[in-house]
Coordinates of C-alpha atoms and ligand atoms in Angstrom, one line a residue:
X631 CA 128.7 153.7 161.8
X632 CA 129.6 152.2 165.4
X633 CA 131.4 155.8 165.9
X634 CA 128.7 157.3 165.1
X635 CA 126.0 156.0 167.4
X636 CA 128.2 155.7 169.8
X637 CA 129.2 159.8 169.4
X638 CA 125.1 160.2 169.4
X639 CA 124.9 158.8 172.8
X640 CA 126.3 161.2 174.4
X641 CA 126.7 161.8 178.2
X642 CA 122.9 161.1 179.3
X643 CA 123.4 157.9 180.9
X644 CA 119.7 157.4 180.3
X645 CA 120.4 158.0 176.7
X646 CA 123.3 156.1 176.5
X647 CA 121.2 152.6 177.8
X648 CA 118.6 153.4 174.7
X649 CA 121.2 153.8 172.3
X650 CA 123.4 151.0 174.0
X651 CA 124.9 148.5 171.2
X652 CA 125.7 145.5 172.2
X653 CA 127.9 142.8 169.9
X654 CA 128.6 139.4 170.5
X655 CA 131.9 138.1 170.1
X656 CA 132.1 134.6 168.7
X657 CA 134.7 131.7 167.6
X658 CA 135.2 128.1 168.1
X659 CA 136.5 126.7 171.5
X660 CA 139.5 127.9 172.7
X661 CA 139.7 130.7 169.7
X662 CA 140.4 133.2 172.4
X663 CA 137.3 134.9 173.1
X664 CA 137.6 135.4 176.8
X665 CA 140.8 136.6 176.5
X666 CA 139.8 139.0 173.6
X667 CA 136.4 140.2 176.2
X668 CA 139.4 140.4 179.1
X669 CA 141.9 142.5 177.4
X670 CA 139.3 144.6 176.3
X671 CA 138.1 145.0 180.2
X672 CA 141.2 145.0 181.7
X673 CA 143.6 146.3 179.8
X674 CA 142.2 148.9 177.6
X675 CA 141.8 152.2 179.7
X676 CA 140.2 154.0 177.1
X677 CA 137.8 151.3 176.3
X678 CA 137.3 150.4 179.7
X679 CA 134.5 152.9 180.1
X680 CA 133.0 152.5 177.4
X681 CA 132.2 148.9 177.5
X682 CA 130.9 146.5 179.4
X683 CA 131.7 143.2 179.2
X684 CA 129.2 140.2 179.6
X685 CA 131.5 136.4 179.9
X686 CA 129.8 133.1 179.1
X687 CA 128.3 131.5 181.8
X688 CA 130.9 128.7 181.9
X689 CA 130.8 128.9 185.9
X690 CA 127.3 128.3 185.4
X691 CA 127.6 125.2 183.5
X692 CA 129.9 124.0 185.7
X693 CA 128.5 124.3 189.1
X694 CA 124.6 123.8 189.5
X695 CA 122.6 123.9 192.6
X696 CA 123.5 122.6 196.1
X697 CA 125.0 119.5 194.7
X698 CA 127.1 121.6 192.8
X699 CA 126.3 119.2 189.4
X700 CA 128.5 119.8 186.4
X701 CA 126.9 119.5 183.5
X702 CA 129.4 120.7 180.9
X703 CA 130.9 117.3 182.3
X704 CA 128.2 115.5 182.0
X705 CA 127.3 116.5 178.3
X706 CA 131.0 115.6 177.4
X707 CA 130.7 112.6 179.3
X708 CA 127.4 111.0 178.4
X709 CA 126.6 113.6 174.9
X710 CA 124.0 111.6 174.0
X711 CA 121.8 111.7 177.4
X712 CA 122.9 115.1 177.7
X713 CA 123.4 117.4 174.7
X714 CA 119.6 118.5 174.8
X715 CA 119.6 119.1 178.7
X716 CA 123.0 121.1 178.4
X717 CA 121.9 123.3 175.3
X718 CA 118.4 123.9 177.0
X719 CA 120.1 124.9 180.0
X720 CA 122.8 126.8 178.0
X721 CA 119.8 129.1 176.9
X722 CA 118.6 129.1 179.9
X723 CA 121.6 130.6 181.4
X724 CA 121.8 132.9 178.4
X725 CA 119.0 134.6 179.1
X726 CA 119.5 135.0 182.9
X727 CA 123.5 137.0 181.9
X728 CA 121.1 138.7 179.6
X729 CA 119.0 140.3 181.8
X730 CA 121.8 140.4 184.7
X731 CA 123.6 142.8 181.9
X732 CA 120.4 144.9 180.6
X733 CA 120.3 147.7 183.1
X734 CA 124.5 149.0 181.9
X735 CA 124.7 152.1 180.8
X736 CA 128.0 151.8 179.0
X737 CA 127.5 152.7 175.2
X738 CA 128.4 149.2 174.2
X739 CA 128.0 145.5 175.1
X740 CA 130.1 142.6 174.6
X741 CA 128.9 139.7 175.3
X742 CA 130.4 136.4 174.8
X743 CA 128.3 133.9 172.3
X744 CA 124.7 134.3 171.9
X745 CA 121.9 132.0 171.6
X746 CA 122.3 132.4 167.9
X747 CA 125.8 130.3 168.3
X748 CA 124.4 127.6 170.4
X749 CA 121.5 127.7 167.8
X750 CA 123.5 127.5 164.1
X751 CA 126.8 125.8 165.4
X752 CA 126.4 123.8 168.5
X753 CA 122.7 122.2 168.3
X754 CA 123.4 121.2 164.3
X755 CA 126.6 119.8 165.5
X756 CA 125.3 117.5 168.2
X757 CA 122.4 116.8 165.9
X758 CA 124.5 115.5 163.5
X759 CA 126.6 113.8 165.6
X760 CA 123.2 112.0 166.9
X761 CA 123.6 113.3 170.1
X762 CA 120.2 115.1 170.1
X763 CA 117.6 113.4 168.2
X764 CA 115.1 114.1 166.0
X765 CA 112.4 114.8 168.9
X766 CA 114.9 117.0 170.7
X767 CA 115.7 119.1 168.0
X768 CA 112.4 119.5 167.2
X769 CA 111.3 120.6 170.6
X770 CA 114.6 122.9 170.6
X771 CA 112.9 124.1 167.0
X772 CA 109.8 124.7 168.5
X773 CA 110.3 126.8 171.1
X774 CA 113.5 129.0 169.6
X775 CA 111.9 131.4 167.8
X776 CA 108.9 132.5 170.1
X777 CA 111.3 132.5 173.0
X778 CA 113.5 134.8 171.7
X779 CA 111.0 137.1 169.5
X780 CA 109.7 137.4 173.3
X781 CA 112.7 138.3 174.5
X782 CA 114.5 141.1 171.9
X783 CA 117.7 141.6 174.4
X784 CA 119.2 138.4 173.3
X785 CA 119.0 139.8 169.4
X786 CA 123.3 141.6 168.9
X787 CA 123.2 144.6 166.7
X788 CA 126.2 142.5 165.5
X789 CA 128.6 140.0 165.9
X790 CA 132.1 139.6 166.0
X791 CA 133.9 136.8 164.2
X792 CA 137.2 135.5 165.9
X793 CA 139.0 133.3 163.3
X794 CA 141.7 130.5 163.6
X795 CA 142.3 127.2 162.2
X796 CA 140.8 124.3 163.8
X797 CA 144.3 122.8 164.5
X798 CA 145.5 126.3 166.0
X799 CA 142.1 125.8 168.2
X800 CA 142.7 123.0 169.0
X801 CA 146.7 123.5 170.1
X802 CA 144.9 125.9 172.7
X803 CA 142.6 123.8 173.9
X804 CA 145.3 121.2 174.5
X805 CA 147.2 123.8 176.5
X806 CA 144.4 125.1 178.3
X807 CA 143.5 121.8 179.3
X808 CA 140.0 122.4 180.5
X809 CA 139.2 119.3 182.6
X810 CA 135.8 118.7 181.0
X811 CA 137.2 118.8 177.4
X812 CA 139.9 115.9 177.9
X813 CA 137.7 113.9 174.8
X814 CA 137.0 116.7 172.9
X815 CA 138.7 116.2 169.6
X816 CA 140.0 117.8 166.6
X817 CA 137.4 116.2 164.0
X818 CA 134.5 117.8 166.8
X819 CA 136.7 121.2 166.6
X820 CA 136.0 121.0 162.5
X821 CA 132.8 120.1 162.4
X822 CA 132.1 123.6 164.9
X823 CA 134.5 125.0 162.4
X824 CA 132.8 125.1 159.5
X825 CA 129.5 125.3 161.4
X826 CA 130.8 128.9 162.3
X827 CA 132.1 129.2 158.8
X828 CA 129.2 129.0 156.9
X829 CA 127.2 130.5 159.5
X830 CA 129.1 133.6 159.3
X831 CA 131.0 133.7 156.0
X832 CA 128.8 132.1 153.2
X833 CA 130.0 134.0 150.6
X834 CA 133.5 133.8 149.2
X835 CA 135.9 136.1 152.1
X836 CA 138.6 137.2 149.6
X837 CA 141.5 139.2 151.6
X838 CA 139.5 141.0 154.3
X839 CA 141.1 143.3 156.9
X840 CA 141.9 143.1 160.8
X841 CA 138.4 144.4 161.2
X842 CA 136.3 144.9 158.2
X843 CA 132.3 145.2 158.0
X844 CA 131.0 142.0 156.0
X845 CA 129.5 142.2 152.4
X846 CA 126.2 143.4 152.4
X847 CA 125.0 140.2 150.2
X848 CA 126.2 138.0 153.3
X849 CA 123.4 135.4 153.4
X850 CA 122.1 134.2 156.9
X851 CA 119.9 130.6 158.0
X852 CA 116.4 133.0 158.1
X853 CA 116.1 131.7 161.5
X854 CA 118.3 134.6 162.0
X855 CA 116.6 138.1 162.9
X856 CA 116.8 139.9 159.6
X857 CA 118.0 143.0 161.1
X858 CA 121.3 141.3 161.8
X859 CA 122.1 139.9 158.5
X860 CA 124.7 142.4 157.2
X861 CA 126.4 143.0 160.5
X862 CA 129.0 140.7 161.4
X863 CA 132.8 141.5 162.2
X864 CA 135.9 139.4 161.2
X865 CA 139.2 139.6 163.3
X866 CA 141.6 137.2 162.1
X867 CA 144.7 136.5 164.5
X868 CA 147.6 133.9 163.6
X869 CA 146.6 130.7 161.8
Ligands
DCP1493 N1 129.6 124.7 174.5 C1 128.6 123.8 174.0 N2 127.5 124.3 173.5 C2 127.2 125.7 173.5 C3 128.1 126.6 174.0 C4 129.3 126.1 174.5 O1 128.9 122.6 174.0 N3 126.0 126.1 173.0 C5 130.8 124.2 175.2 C6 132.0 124.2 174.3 C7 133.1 124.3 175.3 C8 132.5 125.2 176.4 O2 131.1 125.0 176.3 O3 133.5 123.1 175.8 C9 132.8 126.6 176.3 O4 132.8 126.9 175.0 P1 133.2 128.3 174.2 O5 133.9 128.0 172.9 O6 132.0 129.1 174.1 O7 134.2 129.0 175.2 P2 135.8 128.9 175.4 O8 136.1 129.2 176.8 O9 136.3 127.6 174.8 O10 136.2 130.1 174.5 P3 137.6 130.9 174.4 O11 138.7 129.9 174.7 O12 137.6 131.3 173.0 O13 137.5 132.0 175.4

C-alpha cells in the first residue's frame, strides 16, 4: 500500500528520493485540481512535509520568451493553427517541471496532469474536433512513445481522478473566468469529459468511496505504461 512504502522510506533522505512516489492528480478544466495540489501544500501541516507539490505550467503557457507570447491564447484563439504547437509545447514544458521536480526528497509527488492527459484527453479531443490533423497527430504518435520510454520520470505510480459533472465544471470555469477560456464551451467541457471518463473508468464505477483503489480489471489505451494500469484514484466532490 501507499502507507506502506511510504513507512519503508524512512528518514534517509537518500532513501526517501529512490523510494519517492509520485501521483498525478487529474480532472477536467476548472475541476479543482490546483486548489486540491494547494490545500494539500498550504494547508495541511502534516502533509506538508511529506509532499511536494509540482503545479501545471499554466504560467508557462502563458508567457513565452521576451515577447512574452501567449500561446494558451493563441490555441484558443486560432485552435486549428495552433493545437499541435500548444500540445508539443505542453510536453515540452512537462518535461522541463519534471526534471525541475526530480531531485525532492519528499516521500511523495503530486504533480498536476501528466503527459498521459494531454495524450488520451486533450490530443483526441482536438483531433476530433479537426483541430490537429491527420499529419499532426501522426507526428504527435510518432514521437510519444520513444520520448517518454526515454524519459521514465514522466511515468506516475498513479493517478488521481478528480470527478464533477461537466455543467459543475463548467459553472467554475465561468466563475473563474480565465481570460484565455472566454470561448471555451460546455459541449468542449463534455467531450474532455468523457475523454477522461473512459480513459480512467472503462469499466462500470458502481458506488465507489471518497478514495478508493480502482478495480484491478480497469482496462487502459496500451499506449499507457502497463505498470500503471491498476493504479488510479477517484475522489468525487459535489456534482
Ligand atoms: N490544456 C490543453 N491541453 C492540455 C492541457 C491543458 O488545452 N494538454 C488547457 C485547458 C485549460 C488550460 O490548459 O484551458 C489549463 O487546463 P487544466 O484543466 O489542466 O487546468 P485548470 O487550471 O483548468 O485546472 P483546475 O481548475 O482543476 O485547477
Amino acid at each position: 500500500s501507499v502507507d506502506d512504502e511510504l513507512k519503508d522510506s524512512g528518514s534517509d533522505p537518500s532513501l526517501n528520493a529512490k523510494k519517492r512516489l509520485t501521483f498525478c492528480v487529474e480532472g477536467n478544466i476548472s475541476v479543482g485540481k490546483s486548489t486540491f495540489l494547494q490545500r494539500i501544500a498550504n494547508e495541511t501541516i502534516e502533509l506538508r512535509d511529506l509532499v511536494e507539490i509540482v503545479p501545471e505550467p499554466v504560467a508557462k503557457w502563458q508567457d513565452i520568451g521576451p515577447d512574452h507570447f501567449n500561446i494558451l491564447d493563441a490555441f484558443y484563439s486560432e485552435p486549428q493553427r495552433y493545437a499541435y504547437t500548444f500540445q508539443n509545447y505542453v510536453f515540452v514544458t512537462r518535461l522541463m517541471q519534471e526534471k525541475e521536480s526530480a531531485s525532492g526528497v519528499k516521500p511523495l509527488r503530486l504533480m498536476e496532469r501528466s503527459v498521459f492527459s494531454d495524450r488520451m484527453v486533450f490530443v483526441r479531443a482536438v483531433h476530433e474536433a479537426k483541430w490537429m490533423s491527420e499529419m499532426e497527430i501522426s507526428i504527435y504518435d510518432s514521437w510519444f512513445d520513444p520520448v517518454v520510454s526515454a524519459l521514465p520520470g514522466l511515468v506516475p505510480d498513479g493517478f488521481i481522478y478528480l470527478r464533477a459533472s461537466p455543467d459543475t465544471c463548467h459553472k467554475r470555469m465561468m466563475l473563474r473566468k480565465r481570460a484565455e477560456e472566454g470561448g471555451v464551451s460546455l459541449k468542449y467541457l463534455q467531450d474532455l469529459h468523457e475523454k477522461h471518463e473512459s480513459w480512467l473508468l472503462p469499466f462500470e464505477s458502481g458506488d465507489h468511496g471518497v478514495l478508493s483503489v480502482s478495480k484491478p480489471s480497469l482496462h487502459m489505451d496500451n499506449t499507457l505504461h502497463p505498470d500503471i494500469k491498476d493504479r488510479v484514484f477517484y475522489l468525487e466532490g459535489n456534482h
